[in-house]
Amino acid sequence: MLKGLFDGYSEHRSRHAKQADFEHLQETEYLYSSDYLQSLYGRSGSREQKTILLDYMERFEVDDTDYEGYYTLGQDIKMDLGQIKPEPFTPAQKAWIIKYMNEGV
């Protein structure tokens, strides 16, 4: 019975990050890897936690296309928070539409 309880707790911890993990980002002087931040994002449970992640990346100015992992994560968080809208078409679809429109059909 206790094993089941501890297994359940362990599974919960692996899926949900502690609030302290996010609060630490507000105070640290160090830049964590995009993989670590992606892991935190995957386990984030609230808008507040996602905002902390985004603020952290903006503080280190890594939410830029020069930093692909951070940039992709930042875009995902911004979409999740409703700050940006997802593109309605893929690049291939856009190219096809533009070609179709230019042909005048």
Short mmCIF file of N, CA and C in Angstrom, two decimals:
data_model
loop_
_atom_site.label_atom_id
_atom_site.label_comp_id
_atom_site.label_asym_id
_atom_site.label_seq_id
_atom_site.Cartn_x
_atom_site.Cartn_y
_atom_site.Cartn_z
N MET A 1 0.82 -1.20 0.00
CA MET A 1 0.00 0.00 0.00
C MET A 1 0.87 1.26 0.00
N LEU A 2 1.90 1.29 0.84
CA LEU A 2 2.77 2.45 0.88
C LEU A 2 3.54 2.62 -0.42
N LYS A 3 3.92 1.49 -1.01
CA LYS A 3 4.63 1.56 -2.29
C LYS A 3 3.77 2.28 -3.33
N GLY A 4 2.49 1.96 -3.38
CA GLY A 4 1.58 2.62 -4.32
C GLY A 4 1.48 4.11 -4.06
N LEU A 5 1.44 4.47 -2.79
CA LEU A 5 1.37 5.88 -2.42
C LEU A 5 2.62 6.62 -2.88
N PHE A 6 3.80 6.04 -2.62
CA PHE A 6 5.05 6.68 -3.02
C PHE A 6 5.22 6.70 -4.54
N ASP A 7 4.77 5.64 -5.20
CA ASP A 7 4.83 5.62 -6.66
C ASP A 7 3.96 6.73 -7.25
N GLY A 8 2.79 6.91 -6.68
CA GLY A 8 1.89 7.97 -7.14
C GLY A 8 2.49 9.35 -6.91
N TYR A 9 3.11 9.54 -5.76
CA TYR A 9 3.75 10.81 -5.46
C TYR A 9 4.92 11.07 -6.42
N SER A 10 5.70 10.03 -6.67
CA SER A 10 6.83 10.15 -7.59
C SER A 10 6.37 10.52 -8.99
N GLU A 11 5.31 9.89 -9.44
CA GLU A 11 4.77 10.20 -10.77
C GLU A 11 4.26 11.64 -10.82
N HIS A 12 3.58 12.07 -9.76
CA HIS A 12 3.08 13.44 -9.69
C HIS A 12 4.25 14.42 -9.78
N ARG A 13 5.33 14.17 -9.03
CA ARG A 13 6.49 15.06 -9.02
C ARG A 13 7.16 15.12 -10.39
N SER A 14 7.15 13.99 -11.11
CA SER A 14 7.80 13.99 -12.42
C SER A 14 6.98 14.76 -13.44
N ARG A 15 5.70 14.92 -13.19
CA ARG A 15 4.83 15.64 -14.13
C ARG A 15 4.60 17.09 -13.76
N HIS A 16 4.81 17.45 -12.49
CA HIS A 16 4.52 18.81 -12.03
C HIS A 16 5.73 19.38 -11.31
N ALA A 17 6.24 20.48 -11.82
CA ALA A 17 7.38 21.14 -11.18
C ALA A 17 6.91 21.89 -9.94
N LYS A 18 7.81 22.04 -9.00
CA LYS A 18 7.50 22.81 -7.80
C LYS A 18 7.52 24.30 -8.13
N GLN A 19 6.71 25.07 -7.46
CA GLN A 19 6.69 26.52 -7.65
C GLN A 19 8.07 27.10 -7.35
N ALA A 20 8.80 26.50 -6.42
CA ALA A 20 10.13 26.99 -6.07
C ALA A 20 11.08 26.91 -7.26
N ASP A 21 10.89 25.90 -8.14
CA ASP A 21 11.73 25.80 -9.34
C ASP A 21 11.56 27.03 -10.22
N PHE A 22 10.36 27.54 -10.30
CA PHE A 22 10.09 28.72 -11.12
C PHE A 22 10.52 29.99 -10.41
N GLU A 23 10.29 30.06 -9.11
CA GLU A 23 10.68 31.25 -8.36
C GLU A 23 12.20 31.44 -8.36
N HIS A 24 12.93 30.32 -8.40
CA HIS A 24 14.38 30.39 -8.45
C HIS A 24 14.84 31.11 -9.73
N LEU A 25 14.11 30.94 -10.81
CA LEU A 25 14.47 31.59 -12.07
C LEU A 25 14.42 33.11 -11.95
N GLN A 26 13.58 33.61 -11.06
CA GLN A 26 13.45 35.06 -10.89
C GLN A 26 14.66 35.66 -10.18
N GLU A 27 15.42 34.81 -9.47
CA GLU A 27 16.51 35.31 -8.65
C GLU A 27 17.90 34.97 -9.17
N THR A 28 18.01 33.92 -9.98
CA THR A 28 19.32 33.44 -10.37
C THR A 28 20.02 34.34 -11.37
N GLU A 29 21.34 34.33 -11.31
CA GLU A 29 22.16 35.09 -12.25
C GLU A 29 22.60 34.22 -13.42
N TYR A 30 22.22 32.96 -13.40
CA TYR A 30 22.71 32.00 -14.38
C TYR A 30 21.65 31.65 -15.41
N LEU A 31 22.12 31.42 -16.62
CA LEU A 31 21.24 31.02 -17.70
C LEU A 31 21.22 29.49 -17.78
N TYR A 32 20.05 28.92 -17.62
CA TYR A 32 19.90 27.47 -17.74
C TYR A 32 19.69 27.10 -19.20
N SER A 33 19.96 25.85 -19.51
CA SER A 33 19.84 25.38 -20.89
C SER A 33 18.38 25.42 -21.35
N SER A 34 18.22 25.51 -22.64
CA SER A 34 16.86 25.50 -23.20
C SER A 34 16.19 24.16 -22.93
N ASP A 35 16.97 23.08 -22.86
CA ASP A 35 16.39 21.76 -22.54
C ASP A 35 15.78 21.75 -21.14
N TYR A 36 16.51 22.33 -20.18
CA TYR A 36 15.99 22.39 -18.81
C TYR A 36 14.72 23.25 -18.75
N LEU A 37 14.75 24.39 -19.44
CA LEU A 37 13.58 25.27 -19.44
C LEU A 37 12.41 24.60 -20.15
N GLN A 38 12.69 23.84 -21.21
CA GLN A 38 11.64 23.09 -21.91
C GLN A 38 11.02 22.07 -20.97
N SER A 39 11.85 21.43 -20.16
CA SER A 39 11.35 20.47 -19.18
C SER A 39 10.43 21.15 -18.17
N LEU A 40 10.85 22.32 -17.68
CA LEU A 40 10.00 23.07 -16.75
C LEU A 40 8.69 23.48 -17.41
N TYR A 41 8.77 23.92 -18.65
CA TYR A 41 7.57 24.32 -19.37
C TYR A 41 6.60 23.14 -19.51
N GLY A 42 7.15 21.98 -19.81
CA GLY A 42 6.31 20.79 -19.94
C GLY A 42 5.62 20.41 -18.64
N ARG A 43 6.23 20.79 -17.53
CA ARG A 43 5.65 20.46 -16.22
C ARG A 43 4.94 21.66 -15.58
N SER A 44 4.90 22.78 -16.28
CA SER A 44 4.25 23.97 -15.71
C SER A 44 2.75 23.75 -15.66
N GLY A 45 2.16 24.30 -14.64
CA GLY A 45 0.73 24.08 -14.47
C GLY A 45 -0.11 25.35 -14.46
N SER A 46 0.56 26.48 -14.47
CA SER A 46 -0.22 27.72 -14.38
C SER A 46 0.32 28.77 -15.34
N ARG A 47 -0.51 29.73 -15.59
CA ARG A 47 -0.12 30.89 -16.43
C ARG A 47 1.05 31.63 -15.78
N GLU A 48 1.02 31.73 -14.47
CA GLU A 48 2.08 32.42 -13.73
C GLU A 48 3.43 31.75 -13.96
N GLN A 49 3.48 30.43 -13.92
CA GLN A 49 4.73 29.71 -14.13
C GLN A 49 5.24 29.92 -15.55
N LYS A 50 4.35 29.91 -16.51
CA LYS A 50 4.75 30.12 -17.91
C LYS A 50 5.26 31.54 -18.11
N THR A 51 4.65 32.50 -17.44
CA THR A 51 5.09 33.89 -17.53
C THR A 51 6.47 34.05 -16.90
N ILE A 52 6.72 33.36 -15.82
CA ILE A 52 8.05 33.41 -15.18
C ILE A 52 9.10 32.89 -16.15
N LEU A 53 8.81 31.80 -16.83
CA LEU A 53 9.76 31.25 -17.82
C LEU A 53 10.04 32.26 -18.93
N LEU A 54 9.00 32.87 -19.44
CA LEU A 54 9.15 33.84 -20.52
C LEU A 54 9.94 35.06 -20.05
N ASP A 55 9.63 35.57 -18.87
CA ASP A 55 10.36 36.72 -18.31
C ASP A 55 11.84 36.38 -18.11
N TYR A 56 12.11 35.16 -17.67
CA TYR A 56 13.49 34.71 -17.46
C TYR A 56 14.27 34.75 -18.78
N MET A 57 13.67 34.22 -19.84
CA MET A 57 14.36 34.22 -21.14
C MET A 57 14.54 35.63 -21.68
N GLU A 58 13.57 36.48 -21.47
CA GLU A 58 13.68 37.86 -21.93
C GLU A 58 14.76 38.61 -21.15
N ARG A 59 14.92 38.28 -19.87
CA ARG A 59 15.94 38.93 -19.06
C ARG A 59 17.34 38.62 -19.59
N PHE A 60 17.54 37.41 -20.09
CA PHE A 60 18.83 37.02 -20.64
C PHE A 60 18.93 37.28 -22.15
N GLU A 61 17.87 37.84 -22.71
CA GLU A 61 17.82 38.21 -24.12
C GLU A 61 18.13 37.04 -25.05
N VAL A 62 17.56 35.87 -24.74
CA VAL A 62 17.77 34.69 -25.57
C VAL A 62 16.53 34.32 -26.37
N ASP A 63 15.48 35.12 -26.25
CA ASP A 63 14.25 34.88 -27.00
C ASP A 63 14.43 35.50 -28.39
N ASP A 64 15.39 34.97 -29.14
CA ASP A 64 15.80 35.52 -30.42
C ASP A 64 16.13 34.36 -31.35
N THR A 65 15.98 34.56 -32.64
CA THR A 65 16.23 33.48 -33.60
C THR A 65 17.68 33.00 -33.59
N ASP A 66 18.60 33.79 -33.05
CA ASP A 66 19.99 33.36 -32.93
C ASP A 66 20.14 32.20 -31.94
N TYR A 67 19.19 32.07 -31.04
CA TYR A 67 19.22 31.02 -30.01
C TYR A 67 18.01 30.10 -30.24
N GLU A 68 18.16 29.17 -31.18
CA GLU A 68 17.02 28.41 -31.69
C GLU A 68 16.19 27.71 -30.62
N GLY A 69 16.84 27.01 -29.69
CA GLY A 69 16.09 26.29 -28.66
C GLY A 69 15.27 27.22 -27.78
N TYR A 70 15.89 28.31 -27.37
CA TYR A 70 15.19 29.29 -26.55
C TYR A 70 14.08 29.99 -27.35
N TYR A 71 14.40 30.31 -28.60
CA TYR A 71 13.42 31.01 -29.43
C TYR A 71 12.16 30.16 -29.64
N THR A 72 12.37 28.90 -29.98
CA THR A 72 11.24 27.99 -30.19
C THR A 72 10.41 27.86 -28.92
N LEU A 73 11.08 27.70 -27.79
CA LEU A 73 10.37 27.61 -26.51
C LEU A 73 9.60 28.90 -26.23
N GLY A 74 10.23 30.04 -26.48
CA GLY A 74 9.57 31.32 -26.26
C GLY A 74 8.32 31.46 -27.12
N GLN A 75 8.40 31.03 -28.37
CA GLN A 75 7.24 31.08 -29.26
C GLN A 75 6.12 30.18 -28.75
N ASP A 76 6.49 28.99 -28.28
CA ASP A 76 5.48 28.06 -27.73
C ASP A 76 4.78 28.67 -26.51
N ILE A 77 5.57 29.27 -25.63
CA ILE A 77 4.99 29.87 -24.43
C ILE A 77 4.09 31.05 -24.81
N LYS A 78 4.57 31.89 -25.73
CA LYS A 78 3.77 33.05 -26.14
C LYS A 78 2.45 32.61 -26.78
N MET A 79 2.48 31.54 -27.58
CA MET A 79 1.23 31.03 -28.16
C MET A 79 0.31 30.50 -27.07
N ASP A 80 0.91 29.80 -26.11
CA ASP A 80 0.12 29.25 -25.00
C ASP A 80 -0.52 30.36 -24.17
N LEU A 81 0.19 31.47 -24.02
CA LEU A 81 -0.33 32.60 -23.24
C LEU A 81 -1.22 33.52 -24.07
N GLY A 82 -1.33 33.24 -25.36
CA GLY A 82 -2.18 34.06 -26.23
C GLY A 82 -1.54 35.37 -26.66
N GLN A 83 -0.22 35.47 -26.52
CA GLN A 83 0.48 36.70 -26.91
C GLN A 83 0.72 36.75 -28.42
N ILE A 84 0.79 35.61 -29.06
CA ILE A 84 0.91 35.55 -30.51
C ILE A 84 -0.06 34.50 -31.03
N LYS A 85 -0.47 34.68 -32.25
CA LYS A 85 -1.40 33.75 -32.88
C LYS A 85 -0.61 32.77 -33.74
N PRO A 86 -1.02 31.51 -33.75
CA PRO A 86 -0.33 30.55 -34.62
C PRO A 86 -0.57 30.89 -36.09
N GLU A 87 0.40 30.60 -36.91
CA GLU A 87 0.28 30.82 -38.35
C GLU A 87 -0.82 29.91 -38.90
N PRO A 88 -1.73 30.45 -39.73
CA PRO A 88 -2.81 29.61 -40.24
C PRO A 88 -2.33 28.63 -41.32
N PHE A 89 -1.17 28.91 -41.94
CA PHE A 89 -0.67 28.05 -43.01
C PHE A 89 0.79 27.70 -42.77
N THR A 90 1.17 26.53 -43.22
CA THR A 90 2.57 26.13 -43.17
C THR A 90 3.32 26.88 -44.28
N PRO A 91 4.65 26.93 -44.21
CA PRO A 91 5.40 27.59 -45.29
C PRO A 91 5.10 26.99 -46.68
N ALA A 92 4.94 25.67 -46.75
CA ALA A 92 4.62 25.03 -48.04
C ALA A 92 3.25 25.48 -48.55
N GLN A 93 2.29 25.58 -47.65
CA GLN A 93 0.95 26.04 -48.04
C GLN A 93 0.99 27.49 -48.51
N LYS A 94 1.76 28.32 -47.81
CA LYS A 94 1.89 29.73 -48.21
C LYS A 94 2.49 29.84 -49.61
N ALA A 95 3.55 29.06 -49.85
CA ALA A 95 4.19 29.09 -51.17
C ALA A 95 3.20 28.69 -52.26
N TRP A 96 2.41 27.67 -52.01
CA TRP A 96 1.42 27.21 -52.99
C TRP A 96 0.36 28.29 -53.24
N ILE A 97 -0.11 28.92 -52.19
CA ILE A 97 -1.12 29.98 -52.32
C ILE A 97 -0.57 31.15 -53.12
N ILE A 98 0.66 31.56 -52.81
CA ILE A 98 1.28 32.68 -53.52
C ILE A 98 1.45 32.33 -54.99
N LYS A 99 1.91 31.12 -55.26
CA LYS A 99 2.09 30.69 -56.64
C LYS A 99 0.74 30.69 -57.36
N TYR A 100 -0.27 30.18 -56.71
CA TYR A 100 -1.62 30.09 -57.30
C TYR A 100 -2.15 31.50 -57.58
N MET A 101 -1.96 32.41 -56.64
CA MET A 101 -2.45 33.77 -56.80
C MET A 101 -1.70 34.51 -57.92
N ASN A 102 -0.39 34.27 -58.03
CA ASN A 102 0.42 34.92 -59.06
C ASN A 102 0.08 34.42 -60.47
N GLU A 103 -0.42 33.20 -60.55
CA GLU A 103 -0.81 32.66 -61.86
C GLU A 103 -2.10 33.29 -62.36
N GLY A 104 -2.81 33.94 -61.47
CA GLY A 104 -4.03 34.63 -61.85
C GLY A 104 -5.21 33.71 -62.12
N VAL A 105 -5.17 32.56 -61.57
CA VAL A 105 -6.26 31.60 -61.79
C VAL A 105 -7.37 31.86 -60.82
#
